[in-house]
Amino acid sequence: IGRVNADLYGLGADTLNLEDAHLENCQNQSKLEQWMQNYVNVLCINSWQVKRYIDVYSASSVIGFSHEDLLQIADIYAQAEENWSHTKKSLLDKNECCDSLPVLKRQIDLYVNFLTSVAELARSKWTEFNLNMMGIGFGIMLVSLLVHFLAIKRVNKQYGASFTSHGDSGISFGLICACFVVIIRASSFLSNSFILEEGKVANFLLATTGFVKLRYSIMKKKMLLEAVVFLLLITFCRFSIEVGLSKQAATSQFLNESTSWMTSIASGVTSWTFIAEVVPLLVLILLAYLLYKTISSRSCRGIWKNCIPQIIYAIGFGQLLLLAFGRQFNKDKFLDGKENLVIKTIGILSAWSSIVILLSGQQGPLVALASIIGGYCIVRLDNIEQDAKDDIRDVSAVDPLSVTQWNLLAVCLFFCTGHWCAFDGLRYGAAFIGFDEFILIRQAILLTIDTFGFSHILPIFGLPFLVACQYMLSQKRFILVRLSQAYMMYGLITAATVTVTMLCVTIHRRHLMVNL
């Protein structure tokens, strides 16, 4: 639906400045006339091409142009064509060299009017935005941010919790660092390049928080191993993200810089094939052992190709039902201390993790182990900047930096599983694990679990570990306070990211990548 540019066409014909020059002789006038006539012929072909495209599009598209719009465009085009037929006759009967210039200018204006009208109509139909609804949605997200902030402030005030260290009246460094990281990540969505590299940005910011924890570990001379392991895990996640991105584009920088050994892996080396098959099985056994040891240490009581996945789905769903019914019949024992909170959290995670790992395929056990190691390190390093005497306080706010690390780790796990933020980043094969027939609702649920299992479902259900493992408490109300703080902080971080993303889309709503 574009138009041949007059200046560019005049530049190519070396007649760009003839129209503005004083035409003192008939030779210049004749040259300009010849150029204008050629340009009218080009616009005639241009207009016919656009008119044909509009007709074919309207006939084949479900959401084509309205009948009134098509009639208006057809009238403008018919008027231009009719005038051009008369113009050609007058040019054949001309007597003077300068009589045809106004006629040709009028014909150019008619064709330009048609092409401009088509472009405006297409732009209004194809890039139509309801700014009022967009404004309402953005306002709702701003209200959500305000509600999160006021709720956290009220809970802290009601129970005397604070973000300051013992004997310190100022804001803790962890809160400042957490706010800085969240603002940086949210602001990165204002750039298309950073959106495409979202996984790398989240990994870099997570590494930044890891070095902050390492600094405190060195200063306090404790938990140095956990800090180092956490940084090594972040390095592993960075490598996994690169591997995932290499599937997205064949021109990936990772493939270009690592061609030699990537080629050797792809060529089917026996040792690598053996490792790739055996390591996930060993990790899966290790995960089962860790789950067994965790449950046994607590006071907790409790083949065909397509049948095996279905049995796992049934077991996971059955675990969730048992947890729900157990919650109803044991209300007096629920969350009466740290022990029961850990048990319930492990139960929910074990019910979901089996399904998530199954749908994630061969990489599932490795990502699950990475999430366990990362979560363990975050929990161990939580509030490390405080002195030992500060830990005896009954109520203190959950460390915002730890919640921020939990959120960033969830984002990294999304990209570690080979996903990326595009429709071709969905693993459609996961929707058919255990089933041969296609049922929309069932397959949509499985695809959703595979897409958001490691990035949303497991991190959200595992967030109580930050509360349960932080202090040796047995009073129910203190655990509830910290649990509400953790979830509200997590929600505030997520809401801030979504709000800035909406602002980015609003600003760049006509950007090519947004329209695609």
Coordinates of C-alpha atoms in Angstrom, one line a residue:
I1 CA 0.0 0.0 0.0
G2 CA 3.0 2.3 -0.4
R3 CA 3.5 5.1 -2.9
V4 CA 6.4 5.7 -5.3
N5 CA 8.3 8.7 -3.8
A6 CA 8.3 11.7 -6.2
D7 CA 11.6 13.1 -4.9
L8 CA 13.4 9.8 -5.3
Y9 CA 11.9 9.3 -8.7
G10 CA 12.9 12.8 -9.7
L11 CA 16.4 12.3 -8.4
G12 CA 16.8 9.2 -10.5
A13 CA 15.6 11.1 -13.6
D14 CA 17.8 14.1 -12.8
T15 CA 14.8 16.4 -12.8
L16 CA 14.5 17.0 -9.0
N17 CA 15.0 20.8 -9.2
L18 CA 13.3 21.5 -12.5
E19 CA 9.9 22.2 -11.0
D20 CA 11.2 24.9 -8.7
A21 CA 13.5 26.4 -11.3
H22 CA 12.5 29.3 -13.7
L23 CA 11.6 27.6 -16.9
E24 CA 13.0 30.1 -19.4
N25 CA 13.1 27.9 -22.4
C26 CA 10.9 25.3 -23.9
Q27 CA 13.6 22.6 -23.6
N28 CA 13.5 22.6 -19.8
Q29 CA 9.7 22.7 -19.9
S30 CA 9.6 19.7 -22.2
K31 CA 12.0 17.8 -20.0
L32 CA 9.9 18.4 -16.9
E33 CA 6.7 17.5 -18.9
Q34 CA 8.3 14.2 -20.0
W35 CA 9.3 13.4 -16.4
M36 CA 5.8 14.2 -15.0
Q37 CA 4.2 12.1 -17.7
N38 CA 6.4 9.2 -16.8
Y39 CA 5.7 9.7 -13.1
V40 CA 2.0 9.7 -13.8
N41 CA 2.3 6.4 -15.6
V42 CA 4.2 5.0 -12.6
L43 CA 1.5 6.2 -10.2
C44 CA -1.1 4.7 -12.5
I45 CA 0.5 1.3 -12.2
N46 CA 1.1 1.9 -8.5
S47 CA -2.6 2.7 -7.9
W48 CA -3.8 -0.3 -10.0
Q49 CA -1.6 -2.5 -7.9
V50 CA -2.9 -1.2 -4.6
K51 CA -6.5 -1.3 -5.8
R52 CA -6.1 -5.0 -6.8
Y53 CA -4.5 -5.8 -3.4
I54 CA -7.4 -4.2 -1.5
D55 CA -10.0 -6.1 -3.6
V56 CA -8.3 -9.4 -3.1
Y57 CA -7.7 -8.8 0.6
S58 CA -11.3 -7.8 1.2
A59 CA -12.6 -10.8 -0.6
S60 CA -10.4 -13.3 1.3
S61 CA -10.2 -11.8 4.7
V62 CA -12.7 -12.4 7.5
I63 CA -12.1 -8.9 9.0
G64 CA -11.8 -7.0 5.7
F65 CA -12.8 -3.5 5.0
S66 CA -16.5 -2.4 5.3
H67 CA -18.7 -2.0 2.2
E68 CA -18.8 1.8 2.6
D69 CA -15.1 2.1 2.8
L70 CA -14.6 0.0 -0.3
L71 CA -17.2 2.1 -2.2
Q72 CA -15.4 5.3 -1.2
I73 CA -12.0 3.9 -2.3
A74 CA -13.5 2.7 -5.6
D75 CA -15.0 6.1 -6.3
I76 CA -11.7 7.9 -5.7
Y77 CA -9.9 5.4 -8.0
A78 CA -12.6 5.6 -10.7
Q79 CA -12.3 9.4 -10.6
A80 CA -8.5 9.2 -11.0
E81 CA -8.8 6.7 -13.9
E82 CA -11.4 8.7 -15.7
N83 CA -9.4 11.9 -15.4
W84 CA -6.3 10.1 -16.7
S85 CA -8.2 8.9 -19.8
H86 CA -9.2 12.4 -20.6
T87 CA -5.7 13.7 -19.8
K88 CA -4.1 11.2 -22.3
K89 CA -6.5 12.4 -25.0
S90 CA -5.6 16.1 -24.3
L91 CA -1.9 15.3 -24.4
L92 CA -2.3 13.8 -27.9
D93 CA -4.1 17.0 -29.1
K94 CA -1.8 19.5 -27.4
N95 CA -0.5 22.5 -29.4
E96 CA 1.8 24.3 -26.9
C97 CA 4.6 22.9 -24.8
C98 CA 3.5 24.4 -21.5
D99 CA -0.3 23.6 -21.6
S100 CA 0.1 20.1 -20.3
L101 CA 1.9 20.9 -17.0
P102 CA -1.2 21.9 -15.0
V103 CA -3.1 18.9 -16.3
L104 CA -0.3 16.5 -15.3
K105 CA -0.1 18.1 -11.8
R106 CA -3.8 17.6 -11.3
Q107 CA -3.5 13.9 -12.4
I108 CA -0.6 13.4 -10.0
D109 CA -2.7 14.9 -7.2
L110 CA -5.6 12.5 -7.9
Y111 CA -3.5 9.4 -7.8
V112 CA -1.7 10.7 -4.6
N113 CA -5.1 11.3 -3.1
F114 CA -6.2 7.7 -3.8
L115 CA -3.0 6.2 -2.4
T116 CA -3.1 8.4 0.7
S117 CA -6.7 7.5 1.3
V118 CA -6.0 3.7 1.1
A119 CA -3.0 4.1 3.4
E120 CA -5.0 6.0 6.0
L121 CA -7.8 3.5 5.8
A122 CA -5.5 0.5 6.2
R123 CA -3.6 2.1 9.0
S124 CA -6.9 2.9 10.9
K125 CA -8.1 -0.7 10.5
W126 CA -4.9 -2.7 11.0
T127 CA -3.3 -0.7 13.8
E128 CA -6.4 0.3 15.7
F129 CA -5.8 0.9 19.5
N130 CA -8.4 1.7 22.1
L131 CA -6.4 4.2 24.1
N132 CA -9.2 4.6 26.6
M133 CA -9.1 0.9 27.5
M134 CA -5.3 0.8 27.5
G135 CA -5.4 3.8 29.9
I136 CA -7.9 2.0 32.2
G137 CA -5.8 -1.2 32.2
F138 CA -2.6 0.8 33.0
G139 CA -4.5 2.7 35.8
I140 CA -5.6 -0.7 37.3
M141 CA -2.0 -1.8 37.4
L142 CA -0.9 1.4 39.1
V143 CA -3.7 0.9 41.7
S144 CA -2.4 -2.7 42.2
L145 CA 1.1 -1.4 42.9
L146 CA -0.3 1.1 45.4
V147 CA -2.4 -1.6 47.1
H148 CA 0.6 -3.9 47.4
F149 CA 2.7 -1.2 48.8
L150 CA 0.1 0.0 51.4
A151 CA -0.7 -3.6 52.4
I152 CA 3.0 -4.3 53.1
K153 CA 3.3 -1.1 55.0
R154 CA 0.2 -1.8 57.1
V155 CA 1.3 -5.3 58.0
N156 CA 4.8 -4.1 59.1
K157 CA 3.2 -1.3 61.2
Q158 CA 0.6 -3.5 62.7
Y159 CA 3.1 -6.2 63.9
G160 CA 6.1 -3.9 64.5
A161 CA 8.1 -5.3 61.6
S162 CA 10.7 -3.3 59.8
F163 CA 13.3 -3.5 57.1
T164 CA 16.1 -2.1 59.3
S165 CA 18.9 -3.9 61.0
H166 CA 19.1 -4.2 64.8
G167 CA 19.8 -0.8 66.3
D168 CA 19.7 0.9 62.9
S169 CA 17.1 3.6 62.1
G170 CA 17.8 3.8 58.4
I171 CA 16.7 1.6 55.5
S172 CA 18.6 -1.6 55.1
F173 CA 21.0 -2.1 52.2
G174 CA 19.0 -5.2 51.2
L175 CA 15.9 -3.1 50.6
I176 CA 17.9 -0.5 48.6
C177 CA 19.5 -3.2 46.5
A178 CA 16.2 -5.0 45.9
C179 CA 14.5 -1.8 44.7
F180 CA 17.4 -1.0 42.5
V181 CA 17.4 -4.5 40.8
V182 CA 13.6 -4.4 40.3
I183 CA 13.7 -0.9 38.8
I184 CA 16.6 -1.9 36.4
R185 CA 14.8 -5.0 35.3
A186 CA 11.5 -3.2 34.8
S187 CA 13.1 -0.4 32.9
S188 CA 14.8 -2.9 30.6
F189 CA 11.4 -3.6 29.0
L190 CA 11.4 -0.1 27.4
S191 CA 14.0 -1.4 24.9
N192 CA 13.3 -4.0 22.3
S193 CA 16.8 -5.3 22.4
F194 CA 16.6 -6.0 26.2
I195 CA 13.2 -7.7 25.7
L196 CA 14.8 -10.1 23.3
E197 CA 17.6 -10.7 25.9
E198 CA 15.3 -10.9 28.9
G199 CA 16.8 -14.1 30.2
K200 CA 20.3 -12.8 30.1
V201 CA 19.2 -9.6 31.8
A202 CA 17.5 -11.5 34.6
N203 CA 20.6 -13.8 35.0
F204 CA 22.9 -10.8 35.2
L205 CA 20.8 -9.1 37.9
L206 CA 20.6 -12.4 39.8
A207 CA 24.4 -12.7 39.6
T208 CA 24.6 -9.1 40.9
T209 CA 22.5 -10.0 44.0
G210 CA 24.7 -13.1 44.4
F211 CA 27.8 -11.0 44.7
V212 CA 26.1 -8.9 47.3
K213 CA 25.4 -12.0 49.4
L214 CA 29.0 -13.2 48.8
R215 CA 30.3 -9.9 50.2
Y216 CA 28.2 -10.4 53.4
S217 CA 29.4 -14.0 53.6
I218 CA 33.0 -12.9 53.5
M219 CA 32.4 -10.1 56.0
K220 CA 30.5 -12.4 58.4
K221 CA 32.8 -15.4 57.8
K222 CA 29.8 -17.8 57.4
M223 CA 27.9 -19.5 54.6
L224 CA 30.7 -18.9 52.2
L225 CA 30.1 -22.3 50.5
E226 CA 26.4 -21.5 49.9
A227 CA 27.3 -18.1 48.3
V228 CA 29.9 -19.7 46.0
V229 CA 27.5 -22.5 45.0
F230 CA 24.8 -20.0 44.2
L231 CA 27.1 -18.1 41.9
L232 CA 28.1 -21.3 40.2
L233 CA 24.5 -22.2 39.7
I234 CA 23.9 -18.8 38.1
T235 CA 26.7 -19.6 35.7
F236 CA 25.0 -22.9 34.8
C237 CA 21.8 -21.1 34.2
R238 CA 23.5 -18.6 31.9
F239 CA 24.9 -21.5 29.9
S240 CA 21.4 -23.1 29.8
I241 CA 19.8 -19.9 28.6
E242 CA 22.4 -19.7 25.8
V243 CA 21.6 -23.2 24.7
G244 CA 17.9 -22.3 24.7
L245 CA 18.5 -19.2 22.6
S246 CA 20.5 -21.3 20.2
K247 CA 17.3 -23.2 19.4
Q248 CA 15.5 -19.9 18.6
A249 CA 17.9 -18.7 15.9
A250 CA 20.4 -20.5 13.7
T251 CA 22.5 -17.3 13.7
S252 CA 22.9 -17.3 17.5
Q253 CA 26.1 -15.8 18.8
F254 CA 26.5 -18.8 21.0
L255 CA 26.5 -21.1 18.0
N256 CA 28.9 -18.9 16.1
E257 CA 31.4 -18.8 18.9
S258 CA 31.1 -22.4 19.9
T259 CA 30.8 -24.1 16.6
S260 CA 33.6 -26.7 17.0
W261 CA 32.4 -28.4 20.2
M262 CA 28.7 -27.9 19.4
T263 CA 29.3 -29.7 16.1
S264 CA 31.0 -32.6 17.9
I265 CA 28.1 -33.0 20.3
A266 CA 25.5 -32.9 17.5
S267 CA 27.5 -35.5 15.4
G268 CA 26.5 -38.2 17.9
V269 CA 29.6 -38.9 20.1
T270 CA 29.0 -42.1 22.0
S271 CA 30.2 -40.8 25.3
W272 CA 28.1 -37.6 25.2
T273 CA 25.0 -39.6 24.2
F274 CA 25.5 -41.9 27.1
I275 CA 26.0 -39.0 29.5
A276 CA 22.9 -37.2 28.1
E277 CA 20.8 -40.3 28.7
V278 CA 22.1 -41.3 32.1
V279 CA 22.6 -38.0 33.9
P280 CA 18.9 -37.1 33.9
L281 CA 18.0 -40.5 35.3
L282 CA 20.6 -40.1 38.1
V283 CA 19.4 -36.7 38.9
L284 CA 15.8 -38.0 39.0
I285 CA 16.9 -40.7 41.5
L286 CA 18.6 -38.0 43.5
L287 CA 15.5 -35.9 43.6
A288 CA 13.4 -38.9 44.8
Y289 CA 16.0 -39.5 47.5
L290 CA 16.0 -35.9 48.7
L291 CA 12.2 -35.9 48.8
Y292 CA 12.2 -39.2 50.8
K293 CA 14.8 -37.9 53.3
T294 CA 13.0 -34.6 53.7
I295 CA 9.6 -36.3 54.4
S296 CA 11.1 -39.0 56.6
S297 CA 12.8 -36.5 58.7
R298 CA 9.5 -34.7 59.4
S299 CA 6.6 -35.9 61.5
C300 CA 4.6 -36.5 58.3
R301 CA 2.2 -39.5 58.0
G302 CA 0.7 -39.9 55.3
I303 CA 3.3 -50.8 31.5
W304 CA 2.0 -49.1 28.6
K305 CA 3.5 -46.0 26.9
N306 CA 0.6 -43.6 27.5
C307 CA -0.5 -45.1 30.8
I308 CA 2.7 -44.1 32.7
P309 CA 2.3 -40.4 32.2
Q310 CA -1.5 -40.7 33.0
I311 CA -0.7 -42.5 36.2
I312 CA 1.7 -39.7 37.2
Y313 CA -1.0 -37.1 36.4
A314 CA -3.4 -39.1 38.6
I315 CA -1.0 -39.4 41.4
G316 CA -0.2 -35.6 41.4
F317 CA -3.9 -34.8 41.2
G318 CA -4.6 -37.2 44.0
Q319 CA -1.9 -35.7 46.2
L320 CA -3.5 -32.3 45.8
L321 CA -6.9 -33.7 46.7
L322 CA -5.5 -35.4 49.8
L323 CA -3.8 -32.1 50.9
A324 CA -7.1 -30.2 50.4
F325 CA -9.1 -32.7 52.4
G326 CA -6.4 -33.0 55.0
R327 CA -6.6 -29.2 55.4
Q328 CA -10.4 -29.4 55.9
F329 CA -10.2 -32.1 58.6
N330 CA -7.1 -30.8 60.4
K331 CA -7.8 -27.1 60.6
D332 CA -6.6 -26.8 64.2
K333 CA -3.2 -28.2 63.2
F334 CA -2.6 -26.2 60.1
L335 CA 0.2 -23.7 60.2
D336 CA 0.6 -24.1 64.0
G337 CA 4.3 -23.8 63.6
K338 CA 7.2 -23.9 61.2
E339 CA 7.2 -27.7 61.0
N340 CA 3.7 -28.0 59.6
L341 CA 4.3 -25.2 57.1
V342 CA 7.3 -27.1 55.7
I343 CA 5.4 -30.3 55.5
K344 CA 2.5 -28.7 53.6
T345 CA 4.8 -26.9 51.3
I346 CA 6.7 -30.1 50.5
G347 CA 3.5 -31.9 49.9
I348 CA 2.3 -29.3 47.4
L349 CA 5.6 -29.2 45.6
S350 CA 5.9 -33.0 45.4
A351 CA 2.4 -33.1 43.8
W352 CA 3.2 -30.5 41.2
S353 CA 6.9 -31.3 40.6
S354 CA 6.3 -34.8 39.3
I355 CA 3.9 -33.4 36.5
V356 CA 6.2 -30.5 35.7
I357 CA 9.3 -32.7 35.5
L358 CA 7.5 -35.2 33.3
L359 CA 6.2 -32.5 30.9
S360 CA 9.7 -30.8 30.7
G361 CA 11.2 -33.9 29.2
Q362 CA 14.8 -34.9 29.5
Q363 CA 15.9 -31.6 30.9
G364 CA 13.2 -31.7 33.7
P365 CA 15.3 -33.4 36.4
L366 CA 18.3 -31.1 35.8
V367 CA 16.2 -27.9 36.0
A368 CA 14.4 -29.3 39.1
L369 CA 17.7 -29.9 40.8
A370 CA 18.9 -26.5 39.9
S371 CA 15.8 -25.0 41.3
I372 CA 16.3 -26.9 44.6
I373 CA 19.9 -25.9 44.9
G374 CA 19.1 -22.2 44.1
G375 CA 16.2 -22.1 46.5
Y376 CA 18.3 -23.7 49.2
C377 CA 21.1 -21.2 48.8
I378 CA 18.6 -18.3 48.8
V379 CA 17.1 -19.6 52.0
R380 CA 20.4 -20.1 53.7
L381 CA 21.7 -16.7 52.7
D382 CA 18.5 -14.9 53.8
N383 CA 19.2 -12.0 56.2
I384 CA 22.9 -12.9 56.3
E385 CA 23.8 -9.3 56.8
Q386 CA 22.1 -9.3 60.2
D387 CA 24.1 -10.2 63.3
A388 CA 23.3 -13.3 65.2
K389 CA 21.7 -11.3 68.0
D390 CA 19.2 -9.9 65.6
D391 CA 17.8 -13.3 64.8
I392 CA 16.1 -13.7 68.2
R393 CA 13.6 -11.0 67.4
D394 CA 10.1 -12.2 67.2
V395 CA 9.0 -10.1 64.2
S396 CA 11.1 -8.7 61.4
A397 CA 10.2 -8.1 57.8
V398 CA 11.2 -10.7 55.2
D399 CA 14.3 -9.7 53.4
P400 CA 13.3 -8.0 50.1
L401 CA 16.5 -9.0 48.5
S402 CA 15.8 -12.7 49.0
V403 CA 12.3 -12.4 47.6
T404 CA 13.8 -10.5 44.6
Q405 CA 16.4 -13.3 44.1
W406 CA 13.5 -15.9 44.3
N407 CA 11.7 -13.9 41.5
L408 CA 14.8 -13.6 39.3
L409 CA 15.6 -17.3 39.7
A410 CA 12.1 -18.1 38.5
V411 CA 12.6 -16.0 35.4
C412 CA 15.9 -17.7 34.7
L413 CA 14.4 -21.1 35.0
F414 CA 11.8 -20.2 32.4
F415 CA 14.5 -19.6 29.9
C416 CA 16.6 -22.5 31.1
T417 CA 13.9 -24.9 30.1
G418 CA 14.2 -23.8 26.4
H419 CA 11.3 -21.4 26.4
W420 CA 11.3 -17.8 25.1
C421 CA 8.6 -15.1 24.9
A422 CA 7.1 -16.0 21.5
F423 CA 4.6 -18.4 20.2
D424 CA 7.3 -20.5 18.6
G425 CA 8.9 -20.7 22.1
L426 CA 6.1 -23.0 23.3
R427 CA 6.9 -26.7 23.5
Y428 CA 3.7 -28.0 21.8
G429 CA 4.9 -31.6 22.1
A430 CA 4.5 -31.5 25.9
A431 CA 0.7 -31.1 25.4
F432 CA 0.5 -34.7 24.0
I433 CA 2.6 -36.5 26.6
G434 CA 0.4 -39.4 27.7
F435 CA -2.3 -38.8 25.1
D436 CA -2.8 -39.4 21.4
E437 CA -6.1 -37.7 21.0
F438 CA -6.5 -33.9 20.9
I439 CA -8.9 -32.4 23.4
L440 CA -8.5 -28.6 23.6
I441 CA -9.0 -28.0 27.3
R442 CA -6.8 -31.0 28.4
Q443 CA -3.9 -30.2 26.0
A444 CA -4.1 -26.5 26.9
I445 CA -3.8 -27.3 30.6
L446 CA -0.7 -29.5 30.0
L447 CA 0.9 -26.9 27.7
T448 CA 0.3 -24.3 30.4
I449 CA 1.9 -26.4 33.1
D450 CA 4.9 -27.1 30.9
T451 CA 5.3 -23.4 30.1
F452 CA 4.9 -22.0 33.5
G453 CA 5.8 -24.9 35.8
F454 CA 9.4 -24.0 36.7
S455 CA 8.8 -20.2 36.4
H456 CA 5.5 -19.7 38.2
I457 CA 3.9 -22.7 39.7
L458 CA 6.8 -24.2 41.7
P459 CA 8.4 -20.9 42.8
I460 CA 5.0 -19.5 44.0
F461 CA 4.2 -22.7 45.9
G462 CA 7.7 -22.9 47.3
L463 CA 7.9 -19.4 48.6
P464 CA 6.8 -20.4 52.1
F465 CA 10.3 -21.9 52.5
L466 CA 11.7 -18.4 52.9
V467 CA 9.4 -17.9 55.9
A468 CA 9.6 -21.4 57.5
C469 CA 13.3 -21.8 57.3
Q470 CA 14.2 -18.2 58.4
Y471 CA 13.5 -18.5 62.1
M472 CA 12.9 -21.2 64.6
L473 CA 9.3 -20.1 65.4
S474 CA 6.3 -21.9 66.6
Q475 CA 3.7 -19.1 66.9
K476 CA 1.1 -19.2 64.2
R477 CA 0.6 -15.5 63.9
F478 CA 4.3 -14.7 63.3
I479 CA 4.5 -17.2 60.5
L480 CA 1.3 -15.8 58.9
V481 CA 2.8 -12.3 59.1
R482 CA 6.0 -13.3 57.3
L483 CA 4.1 -15.4 54.8
S484 CA 1.8 -12.5 53.9
Q485 CA 4.9 -10.2 53.6
A486 CA 6.7 -12.7 51.3
Y487 CA 3.7 -13.1 48.9
M488 CA 2.9 -9.4 48.8
M489 CA 6.5 -8.6 48.0
Y490 CA 6.6 -11.2 45.3
G491 CA 3.3 -9.8 43.9
L492 CA 4.7 -6.3 44.1
I493 CA 7.8 -7.3 42.1
T494 CA 5.7 -9.1 39.5
A495 CA 3.1 -6.3 39.2
A496 CA 5.9 -3.7 38.8
T497 CA 7.3 -5.7 35.9
V498 CA 3.9 -6.1 34.2
T499 CA 3.1 -2.4 34.7
V500 CA 6.3 -1.2 33.0
T501 CA 5.7 -3.8 30.2
M502 CA 2.3 -2.3 29.6
L503 CA 3.8 1.1 29.5
C504 CA 6.4 -0.1 27.0
V505 CA 3.7 -1.6 24.7
T506 CA 1.7 1.6 24.9
I507 CA 4.6 3.8 23.9
H508 CA 5.8 1.4 21.2
R509 CA 2.4 0.3 20.1
R510 CA 3.2 1.0 16.4
H511 CA 6.6 -0.7 16.6
L512 CA 7.2 -3.5 14.2
M513 CA 8.0 -6.1 16.9
V514 CA 4.8 -5.2 18.8
N515 CA 2.6 -5.5 15.7
L516 CA 4.1 -8.9 14.9

